[in-house]
Amino acid sequence: MFMMIMLTILIIMIITVEQSLQFNHNNHNHHQNEVFTNSFQIRFRRNIDQQLAHQIAKKHGFINLGPILGSQREYHFQHRALPHARNKRSIGHYRKLRSDHLIESAQQQLGFRRIKRGYKSLVLDEIENLQLQNDPNDPFFQYQWYLKNTGQNGGKPRLDLNVEAAWAQGITGKNVTTAIMDDGVDYMHPDLKDNYNAKASYDFSSNDPYPYPRYTDDWFNSHGTRCAGEVAAKRDNGICGVGVAYDSKVAGIRMLDQPYMTDLIEANSMGHEPDLIDIYSASWGPTDDGKTVDGPRNATMRAIVRGVNEGRRGLGNIYVWASGDGGEDDDCNCDGYAASMWTISINSAINDGQNAHYDESCSSTLASTFSNGAKDPHTGVATTDLYGRCTKTHSGTSAAAPEAAGVFALALEANPSLTWRDVQHLCVLTSKRNSLYDSKKRFFWNMNGVGLEFNHLFGYGVLDAGAMVALSKQWKTVPPRYHCEAGSIVSDNLSIPTNRSLTLNIETNACANTETEVNYIEHVQAVITLNSTRRGDVLLYLISPMGTKSMILSRRPNDDDGHDGFVKWPFMTTHTWGENPRGVWRLEVAHSGPEQQHGFIKEWILMIHGTKEQPYKDLPVEDDNSKLAIVKKAHEDAIDNKKN
């Protein structure tokens, strides 16, 4: 068993290195565009304690900000006399550090942009003393249509998160902590202060334990406070609205409020107090401009992998990600955070079931929640705001991710033994199609090989808190997960035709009769290297042996790149969840756009992640029409057919 765990971790780290190499390649090819910060990643030749690290830092004119991910060999140094951002490396400081006999390596941190998702509003809403009988007495509850949709403001009745069904089971988020990784949390807000977890909070922008937002005239740093209220605003206190998990705790991790992000700030944020924090909620990412291809660097990937393997005392932390606000001109599979297997990517819908105009689509999205209402700007998300105020206009997929975090907090109270993978399985099995639809009729609901409905915009549907809590209570942890490199094609001259698609096939037995055999799929990655005269015109489809077709890259009209392409980029799909991976996988590559383009695909590696043993087999079925019943029957039929 120990050898299996080590093998799995080794494969994970290989993928991590490949991803981090790609992120650096795609975004830092041109040295004139690089930004160097005043932070350095230091690796010592042996383990040292904090006191010695402080002494060495001081000797060379630096300050020691502490270990990286709990390591005793890697530390975060900063030189306050250097500007936070410059366009040249600090060679002199680098040489000074390297001259120390205890220092093995020193790496000056590159700076890069990370953008909050969602649209801020300057409207300051006043609290209105209105109550709904038998509902929470919080005055903004009547505006929280995503919690209870009665058709207000033109919404569709019962199109909501079905939280009342969870609350009715006595589940309100007790003993669960969600960290809001953002621009700070106003922990003195009267609707948040009783549910604030100070021990799990930290400010990585200012390096102190107080992640209070920096106030500005334009309210730019209201983002984290608004997200926090969605998760854990207190119930029945007559202030603002109510959180999805109103008895849960919320922690603040302030990490977005500096001119440039660094790998170490991200890594330390995502690895902060992994046994005190259950869920990390992120409503930000690379620029949603439709031309950026970017994601976590090396230390950040290590933090996420460590979180899912070791966090929550071995059960794994849950990382929730907003899928992106780039609209139909972007594809969230080009965002390495939202498209990661280790995160749960959440898209949004509005109060009548349509996708929001800013929603990105991609095959890695697992499920959806809600953002703003249809046409009325005051039917956004009602939540806490700066200065002790409330707002009704929080929106974007920024608003969707914390709602999902709240639903997961309910599930974790119902069953504290859920692993990070259990939560993903529960998303797939309990999310509902409900009334969700693509207003532009581009993406329809499809059924995969085991009978699960999915949509390229909405994943497996809108989260259903009541159903997730009920299933969590009887859940049996899914079998161990394996990573199978199912096959690859490598070539220097596979030309992508200008007027038709190129189809590549990989036939696989999914590592049968080996230690990494996969019979039931969770995630599939197509790790691809290609170049094109216009990267934004490339279309990629992955077709499973059971016939499920996933668009793993859509056209991005703003992406004019003709140089970098994709290098070992892991395009991910969740659409084949539960399927048998054996057989022929097809990759279709084509150009789409007004002008003819040409290019080459150089490598396709097929990675299949899932279980050898059948999941769900020990779960009782109470509803023969449920997703659980449908998938269980498909799995059992497949076993019977194999025997025959």
XYZ file of C-alpha atoms in Angstrom:
644
model
C 0.000 0.000 0.000
C 2.859 2.360 0.903
C 4.505 1.699 -2.465
C 1.212 2.416 -4.218
C 0.836 5.748 -2.446
C 4.416 6.697 -3.324
C 3.886 5.706 -6.956
C 0.746 7.814 -7.132
C 2.492 10.819 -5.629
C 5.386 10.377 -8.083
C 2.998 10.411 -11.040
C 1.260 13.467 -9.605
C 4.574 15.270 -9.309
C 5.474 14.386 -12.916
C 2.208 15.952 -14.061
C 2.854 18.927 -11.803
C 6.283 19.541 -13.310
C 4.880 19.276 -16.830
C 2.131 21.753 -16.017
C 4.407 24.235 -14.315
C 6.874 24.090 -17.193
C 4.037 24.869 -19.589
C 2.704 27.770 -17.537
C 6.152 29.333 -17.409
C 6.744 28.704 -21.100
C 3.484 30.183 -22.324
C 3.700 33.346 -20.282
C 7.389 34.135 -19.855
C 8.978 33.531 -23.217
C 9.714 37.189 -23.853
C 12.129 38.534 -21.266
C 11.252 42.151 -21.910
C 7.768 41.457 -20.487
C 8.973 39.742 -17.322
C 8.444 41.367 -13.946
C 10.820 40.566 -11.078
C 9.626 41.100 -7.514
C 11.565 41.645 -4.290
C 10.793 38.095 -3.101
C 13.200 35.156 -3.348
C 12.653 31.434 -2.946
C 15.607 30.082 -0.956
C 16.573 26.429 -0.771
C 19.144 25.456 1.875
C 21.569 22.564 1.659
C 20.065 21.021 4.797
C 17.141 21.504 7.159
C 17.446 24.626 9.290
C 15.189 26.199 11.926
C 13.438 29.557 11.747
C 15.984 31.303 13.965
C 18.923 30.413 11.733
C 16.908 31.369 8.619
C 16.261 34.794 10.214
C 19.990 35.236 10.917
C 21.036 34.321 7.366
C 18.397 36.607 5.861
C 19.489 39.526 8.058
C 23.170 38.945 7.228
C 22.431 39.497 3.523
C 20.009 42.412 3.966
C 16.801 40.361 3.635
C 13.957 39.497 5.975
C 12.703 35.941 6.355
C 8.943 35.598 5.810
C 8.945 31.965 6.919
C 9.080 28.448 5.507
C 7.367 27.455 2.273
C 4.660 24.814 2.763
C 6.048 23.859 6.177
C 9.454 22.889 4.754
C 12.640 23.227 6.823
C 14.775 23.610 3.688
C 12.769 26.148 1.633
C 12.153 29.690 2.851
C 10.603 32.905 1.558
C 13.029 35.877 1.742
C 12.167 39.457 0.878
C 14.396 42.502 0.343
C 12.493 45.618 1.374
C 14.994 47.979 -0.277
C 14.253 46.488 -3.698
C 11.164 47.738 -5.559
C 8.230 45.326 -5.529
C 8.352 45.111 -9.331
C 11.162 45.758 -11.794
C 12.015 44.502 -15.298
C 15.545 43.253 -14.493
C 16.835 40.515 -12.250
C 18.673 41.656 -9.111
C 21.931 39.918 -10.004
C 23.886 41.410 -7.114
C 21.427 40.202 -4.502
C 21.260 36.814 -6.153
C 25.052 36.436 -6.068
C 25.168 37.534 -2.434
C 22.682 34.832 -1.476
C 24.447 32.158 -3.518
C 27.746 33.007 -1.848
C 26.397 31.722 1.462
C 27.705 28.198 2.050
C 24.333 27.080 3.499
C 22.251 28.239 0.507
C 21.849 25.731 -2.322
C 19.737 27.912 -4.630
C 17.997 31.272 -4.748
C 15.208 32.072 -7.194
C 13.883 35.591 -7.619
C 10.102 35.445 -7.860
C 8.421 36.505 -11.088
C 5.340 38.689 -10.776
C 2.141 37.970 -12.684
C -1.438 39.188 -12.838
C -4.359 37.571 -11.025
C -7.811 39.071 -11.558
C -10.854 39.014 -9.279
C -13.871 37.509 -11.008
C -17.154 39.391 -10.920
C -18.263 42.925 -11.395
C -18.028 45.406 -8.541
C -20.749 47.957 -7.957
C -20.628 51.306 -6.193
C -24.270 51.028 -5.142
C -24.602 51.129 -1.356
C -27.785 49.353 -0.379
C -29.560 50.300 2.804
C -30.885 47.607 5.130
C -34.642 47.314 4.894
C -36.615 45.907 7.808
C -38.660 43.397 5.874
C -39.249 39.813 6.986
C -40.760 36.698 5.523
C -42.783 34.546 7.894
C -41.132 31.221 8.871
C -38.001 32.197 6.992
C -34.819 33.721 8.402
C -35.536 37.187 9.764
C -32.531 38.662 7.989
C -33.858 41.601 5.938
C -32.083 40.653 2.692
C -33.231 37.026 2.731
C -36.140 37.933 0.473
C -33.604 39.034 -2.151
C -31.591 35.818 -1.878
C -33.471 34.118 -4.695
C -30.601 31.630 -5.153
C -31.439 30.286 -1.674
C -35.219 30.382 -2.134
C -36.555 31.232 -5.573
C -40.225 32.128 -5.402
C -40.190 33.827 -8.798
C -39.082 37.213 -7.497
C -37.849 39.675 -10.165
C -38.878 37.417 -13.028
C -37.012 34.374 -11.772
C -38.136 30.775 -12.192
C -39.700 29.391 -8.974
C -37.726 26.577 -7.290
C -34.637 27.275 -9.387
C -32.289 27.581 -6.420
C -29.723 25.691 -4.337
C -32.437 23.867 -2.359
C -30.739 24.853 0.904
C -33.961 24.719 2.916
C -34.039 20.945 2.381
C -30.558 20.747 3.924
C -31.423 23.085 6.803
C -34.556 21.028 7.489
C -32.277 18.033 8.117
C -30.584 20.019 10.888
C -27.491 20.690 8.775
C -26.205 24.266 8.837
C -22.421 23.946 8.441
C -21.335 23.484 12.045
C -17.628 22.718 12.673
C -16.603 23.430 9.068
C -14.254 26.265 8.028
C -14.075 27.830 4.576
C -11.132 30.082 3.726
C -11.844 32.967 1.377
C -8.624 33.499 -0.614
C -9.107 37.051 -1.779
C -8.478 40.742 -1.022
C -9.325 40.416 2.666
C -12.385 39.861 4.850
C -14.028 42.495 7.049
C -14.099 40.223 10.090
C -15.631 43.002 12.221
C -18.753 43.097 10.043
C -21.712 42.450 12.393
C -22.991 39.661 10.124
C -19.589 37.884 10.012
C -17.803 38.459 13.311
C -19.490 35.588 15.195
C -18.557 33.095 12.461
C -14.992 34.299 11.881
C -12.154 31.819 12.433
C -9.143 33.941 13.414
C -6.822 30.972 13.980
C -7.204 29.873 10.351
C -6.748 33.383 8.901
C -3.685 35.222 7.628
C -2.637 38.206 5.532
C -0.024 37.171 2.955
C -0.090 40.595 1.307
C 1.114 42.320 4.497
C 2.530 39.280 6.343
C 0.491 39.505 9.530
C -2.437 37.592 11.078
C -5.045 40.267 10.285
C -6.481 39.913 6.748
C -8.513 43.116 6.933
C -9.266 44.679 3.530
C -7.462 47.856 2.503
C -10.197 50.411 2.061
C -10.215 52.543 -1.092
C -12.681 55.104 -2.404
C -13.811 52.817 -5.216
C -14.579 49.881 -2.884
C -12.271 47.716 -4.984
C -11.409 45.504 -2.012
C -14.988 44.554 -1.135
C -14.659 41.303 -3.084
C -13.571 38.950 -0.282
C -16.061 40.331 2.256
C -18.903 39.787 -0.198
C -17.784 36.203 -0.863
C -17.483 35.500 2.889
C -21.069 36.556 3.538
C -22.380 34.131 0.942
C -20.868 31.256 2.889
C -21.307 32.174 6.551
C -23.440 35.273 7.172
C -25.238 34.684 10.467
C -28.929 33.774 10.537
C -31.737 35.583 12.378
C -29.712 38.565 13.553
C -31.630 41.153 11.540
C -28.543 42.049 9.452
C -28.083 41.648 5.684
C -28.917 38.120 4.483
C -28.012 34.596 5.502
C -25.124 32.382 4.448
C -25.614 29.050 2.701
C -23.915 27.419 5.713
C -24.833 30.024 8.321
C -23.390 28.102 11.287
C -20.067 27.393 9.578
C -16.858 29.361 10.103
C -15.132 31.561 7.574
C -11.422 32.398 7.467
C -9.803 35.257 5.618
C -6.671 34.730 3.531
C -5.646 38.100 2.116
C -3.403 37.477 -0.882
C -4.705 39.424 -3.890
C -3.946 42.977 -2.793
C -0.491 43.719 -4.175
C 0.625 44.915 -7.625
C 1.837 41.483 -8.735
C 1.166 37.938 -7.587
C 4.035 35.540 -6.934
C 4.201 31.780 -6.817
C 5.128 31.848 -3.121
C 2.172 34.020 -2.089
C -0.200 31.679 -3.926
C 1.469 28.550 -2.552
C 1.468 29.748 1.040
C -2.171 30.827 0.721
C -3.324 27.473 -0.622
C -1.245 25.579 1.902
C -2.193 27.686 4.936
C -3.424 25.696 7.957
C -4.638 22.672 5.938
C -5.919 20.907 9.066
C -7.869 23.936 10.328
C -9.320 24.813 6.918
C -11.670 22.381 5.178
C -12.540 24.334 2.021
C -10.575 26.970 0.093
C -12.713 29.253 -2.084
C -11.087 31.185 -4.946
C -12.960 33.733 -7.070
C -10.006 34.854 -9.169
C -7.571 33.607 -11.769
C -5.536 34.556 -14.840
C -6.801 37.458 -16.920
C -10.157 36.630 -18.576
C -9.234 38.308 -21.866
C -9.670 35.322 -24.166
C -5.992 35.170 -25.099
C -4.216 34.178 -21.871
C -3.070 30.610 -21.226
C -1.898 30.428 -17.636
C -2.185 28.618 -14.343
C -0.408 27.666 -11.124
C 3.377 27.625 -11.020
C 5.453 24.928 -9.362
C 5.190 25.815 -5.659
C 1.455 26.473 -5.973
C 0.869 23.116 -7.647
C 2.841 21.467 -4.860
C 0.614 23.220 -2.317
C -2.591 22.018 -4.006
C -1.324 18.433 -4.397
C -0.219 18.450 -0.764
C -3.632 19.804 0.243
C -5.618 17.050 -1.466
C -3.243 14.321 -0.256
C -2.576 15.439 3.310
C -5.002 18.227 4.281
C -7.962 17.678 6.623
C -5.884 15.017 8.404
C -5.533 12.986 5.226
C -9.078 13.384 3.843
C -7.977 16.169 1.513
C -8.830 19.860 1.299
C -11.553 20.966 -1.102
C -10.492 23.727 -3.521
C -13.433 25.554 -5.134
C -12.739 27.703 -8.187
C -14.783 30.255 -10.140
C -14.682 29.075 -13.747
C -14.107 32.521 -15.244
C -15.798 35.649 -16.574
C -14.386 35.729 -20.106
C -17.733 34.944 -21.744
C -18.122 33.050 -24.995
C -14.792 34.401 -26.311
C -12.798 32.488 -23.695
C -12.419 28.837 -22.642
C -11.809 27.931 -19.000
C -9.686 24.945 -20.062
C -7.005 27.582 -20.722
C -7.116 28.486 -17.018
C -4.937 25.964 -15.211
C -6.662 26.574 -11.856
C -10.256 26.036 -12.960
C -9.225 23.160 -15.264
C -7.278 21.276 -12.585
C -8.396 17.835 -11.406
C -7.660 18.933 -7.852
C -10.154 21.812 -7.903
C -13.930 21.931 -8.331
C -14.700 24.400 -11.093
C -18.055 26.166 -10.695
C -19.935 28.102 -13.384
C -23.042 30.219 -12.881
C -26.616 30.689 -14.036
C -29.058 33.557 -13.579
C -32.475 33.459 -11.898
C -34.438 32.212 -14.924
C -32.013 29.393 -15.810
C -29.955 31.037 -18.541
C -26.207 31.214 -18.458
C -24.843 34.655 -17.584
C -23.338 36.603 -20.496
C -19.880 36.472 -18.863
C -19.876 32.685 -18.275
C -16.999 30.801 -19.830
C -17.610 27.269 -21.013
C -15.284 24.294 -20.824
C -15.277 20.546 -20.344
C -13.604 20.765 -16.914
C -16.542 22.528 -15.205
C -18.120 20.143 -12.703
C -21.291 21.978 -11.620
C -22.992 25.367 -11.349
C -24.560 27.720 -8.844
C -25.989 31.233 -9.336
C -24.795 34.779 -9.914
C -26.862 37.796 -10.871
C -30.501 37.916 -11.898
C -31.798 38.383 -15.413
C -32.009 42.085 -16.294
C -32.443 43.875 -12.977
C -29.014 44.744 -11.497
C -30.566 44.534 -8.029
C -31.196 40.811 -8.444
C -27.544 40.000 -7.997
C -26.286 38.125 -4.967
C -27.311 39.719 -1.655
C -24.471 39.565 0.851
C -22.229 41.446 3.262
C -20.238 44.492 2.168
C -17.608 46.884 3.502
C -18.351 49.409 6.264
C -20.811 47.004 7.881
C -23.180 47.433 4.956
C -25.014 45.003 2.697
C -25.294 44.730 -1.083
C -27.698 43.167 -3.577
C -25.396 43.496 -6.577
C -22.544 41.019 -6.111
C -22.221 39.006 -9.336
C -19.967 37.091 -11.715
C -18.650 33.584 -11.229
C -17.012 35.243 -8.211
C -20.419 34.986 -6.576
C -20.964 31.407 -7.741
C -17.884 29.780 -6.178
C -18.612 30.776 -2.524
C -22.175 29.455 -2.855
C -20.687 26.100 -3.837
C -18.267 26.299 -0.898
C -21.277 26.811 1.386
C -23.041 23.752 -0.034
C -19.883 21.678 0.474
C -19.686 22.930 4.074
C -23.184 21.520 4.615
C -22.098 18.181 3.139
C -19.023 18.049 5.390
C -21.109 18.652 8.497
C -23.458 15.864 7.418
C -20.471 13.543 6.952
C -17.095 14.806 8.260
C -15.381 11.710 6.789
C -15.917 12.787 3.163
C -12.693 12.922 1.154
C -11.976 15.570 -1.468
C -12.885 13.009 -4.112
C -16.114 12.034 -2.355
C -17.229 15.660 -2.664
C -16.605 15.592 -6.428
C -18.563 12.336 -6.784
C -21.419 13.844 -4.759
C -21.439 16.860 -7.098
C -21.830 14.597 -10.121
C -24.539 12.428 -8.550
C -26.719 15.122 -6.933
C -26.466 18.172 -9.233
C -29.645 18.805 -11.209
C -30.324 19.876 -14.762
C -33.361 21.757 -13.385
C -34.163 24.606 -15.829
C -30.646 25.479 -16.931
C -30.182 26.258 -20.611
C -27.836 28.049 -23.001
C -29.583 31.204 -24.186
C -27.666 31.149 -27.492
C -28.443 27.482 -28.195
C -24.793 26.510 -28.645
C -24.584 23.874 -25.921
C -27.290 21.317 -25.239
C -27.680 18.665 -22.583
C -26.064 15.355 -23.512
C -25.848 11.952 -21.871
C -22.581 10.127 -21.332
C -21.935 6.380 -21.575
C -23.328 5.557 -18.115
C -26.435 7.743 -18.363
C -25.222 10.955 -16.700
C -26.509 14.206 -18.201
C -23.955 16.975 -18.704
C -23.723 20.350 -20.379
C -20.609 22.100 -21.697
C -21.626 25.280 -19.847
C -23.109 23.954 -16.620
C -21.251 20.683 -16.004
C -23.582 18.194 -14.304
C -26.085 20.886 -13.337
C -26.945 23.147 -10.436
C -25.868 22.052 -6.965
C -28.693 20.658 -4.813
C -27.827 21.125 -1.133
C -30.706 18.990 0.136
C -29.832 16.045 -2.088
C -26.105 16.348 -1.398
C -26.640 16.362 2.379
C -29.017 13.393 2.235
C -26.603 11.316 0.143
C -23.625 12.408 2.264
C -25.247 10.891 5.346
C -25.206 7.398 3.818
C -22.074 7.795 1.702
C -19.374 5.142 1.530
C -15.921 6.483 0.626
C -15.031 5.747 -2.989
C -12.228 3.237 -3.769
C -8.583 4.339 -4.205
C -7.745 6.463 -7.223
C -5.107 5.603 -9.818
C -3.423 7.549 -12.592
C -2.970 5.654 -15.855
C -0.900 6.942 -18.756
C -3.130 5.280 -21.312
C -1.098 5.970 -24.443
C 0.615 8.664 -26.454
C 1.337 9.890 -29.971
C 4.520 11.842 -30.636
C 5.439 13.345 -34.011
C 7.034 16.456 -35.489
C 5.004 16.553 -38.680
C 1.344 15.849 -37.938
C -0.132 18.726 -39.900
C -3.494 20.219 -38.900
C -5.362 20.609 -42.229
C -6.738 23.998 -43.167
C -10.133 22.825 -44.374
C -10.931 19.666 -42.414
C -10.199 18.015 -39.087
C -7.307 15.736 -38.206
C -8.311 12.630 -36.219
C -5.854 10.757 -34.010
C -6.605 7.465 -32.280
C -5.210 5.883 -29.134
C -6.380 2.387 -28.278
C -5.904 1.564 -24.621
C -6.517 -1.187 -22.084
C -6.364 1.513 -19.353
C -3.360 -0.068 -17.654
C -5.162 -3.400 -17.174
C -3.365 -5.952 -14.990
C -0.986 -3.303 -13.608
C -0.905 -1.387 -10.331
C -2.522 1.650 -11.976
C -5.479 -0.079 -13.659
C -8.523 2.171 -14.159
C -11.970 0.705 -14.857
C -14.183 3.626 -13.769
C -13.274 7.123 -14.941
C -13.183 10.275 -12.850
C -11.078 12.793 -14.828
C -9.440 12.487 -18.239
C -6.592 14.688 -19.437
C -5.376 15.143 -22.987
C -1.868 16.543 -22.489
C -1.180 18.281 -25.782
C 1.706 20.053 -27.503
C 0.812 21.938 -30.686
C 1.573 25.073 -32.669
C -0.656 27.054 -34.974
C -0.434 30.215 -37.017
C -3.357 31.361 -34.850
C -3.830 29.522 -31.561
C -7.299 31.012 -31.017
C -8.677 29.250 -34.100
C -7.784 25.749 -32.891
C -10.652 23.429 -31.922
C -10.080 20.202 -29.961
C -12.564 17.380 -29.340
C -11.968 14.228 -27.308
C -14.267 11.240 -27.950
C -14.343 8.375 -25.458
C -14.699 4.678 -26.366
C -18.318 4.901 -25.138
C -18.984 7.723 -27.626
C -19.015 10.740 -25.317
C -17.741 13.796 -27.175
C -16.076 16.571 -25.146
C -14.997 19.873 -26.662
C -11.761 20.322 -24.723
C -10.870 23.585 -26.510
C -13.258 26.019 -28.181
C -12.446 28.872 -30.538
C -11.062 31.973 -28.801
C -11.333 34.875 -31.273
C -9.063 37.184 -29.216
C -6.120 34.762 -29.098
C -3.745 35.797 -31.891
C -0.777 33.768 -30.642
C 1.275 32.271 -33.458
C 4.417 31.466 -31.497
C 3.917 29.766 -28.133
C 1.037 27.399 -28.893
C 0.487 24.790 -26.189
C 3.331 22.819 -24.588
C 2.231 19.775 -22.572
C -0.993 21.580 -21.691
C -3.381 19.296 -19.757
C -6.847 19.794 -21.293
C -9.288 18.142 -18.900
C -12.808 16.768 -19.189
C -15.262 15.589 -16.538
C -17.865 14.521 -19.092
C -16.855 10.853 -19.171
C -17.331 10.387 -15.408
C -18.128 6.774 -14.517
C -17.388 5.366 -17.974
C -15.177 2.373 -18.776
C -12.011 3.785 -20.400
C -11.065 0.689 -22.433
C -11.096 0.973 -26.193
C -10.291 3.633 -28.779
C -10.064 7.302 -27.764
C -10.227 9.806 -30.606
C -8.780 13.316 -30.694
C -10.164 15.635 -33.373
C -8.084 18.717 -34.190
C -9.299 21.446 -36.528
C -9.104 25.147 -37.323
C -12.186 27.343 -37.190
C -12.268 30.986 -38.206
C -12.691 33.410 -41.093
C -9.160 32.905 -42.451
C -7.214 29.771 -43.274
C -4.618 28.720 -40.693
C -2.141 25.883 -40.458
C -0.300 24.161 -37.658
C 1.211 20.976 -36.269
C 0.316 18.736 -33.362
C 3.490 17.345 -31.844
C 2.312 15.282 -28.890
C -0.833 13.857 -27.333
C -0.603 12.002 -24.027
C -3.802 10.415 -22.755
C -4.048 10.400 -18.947
C -6.972 8.561 -17.305
C -7.711 9.041 -13.608
C -10.188 6.924 -11.697
C -10.732 3.724 -9.761
C -10.065 0.068 -10.368
C -12.956 -0.998 -8.151
C -16.585 -0.137 -8.750
C -17.712 2.988 -6.860
C -21.207 3.236 -5.274
C -21.764 -0.532 -5.165
C -22.436 -0.488 -1.396
C -24.732 2.556 -1.485
C -28.481 1.887 -1.064
C -30.769 3.183 -3.819
C -33.948 4.853 -2.610
C -35.071 6.336 -5.932
C -34.840 4.185 -9.065
C -34.812 7.339 -11.213
C -31.891 8.963 -9.406
C -28.481 9.455 -10.999
C -27.051 7.037 -8.455
C -29.472 4.312 -9.532
C -28.790 4.948 -13.230
C -25.005 4.786 -12.844
C -25.094 1.751 -10.551
C -27.232 -0.132 -13.076
C -24.881 0.838 -15.931
C -21.882 -0.412 -13.951
C -23.600 -3.664 -12.980
C -24.781 -4.259 -16.566
C -21.219 -3.748 -17.786
C -19.953 -6.351 -15.297
C -22.675 -8.800 -16.366
C -21.842 -8.285 -20.048
C -18.165 -8.911 -19.331
C -19.001 -12.179 -17.581
C -21.136 -13.289 -20.508
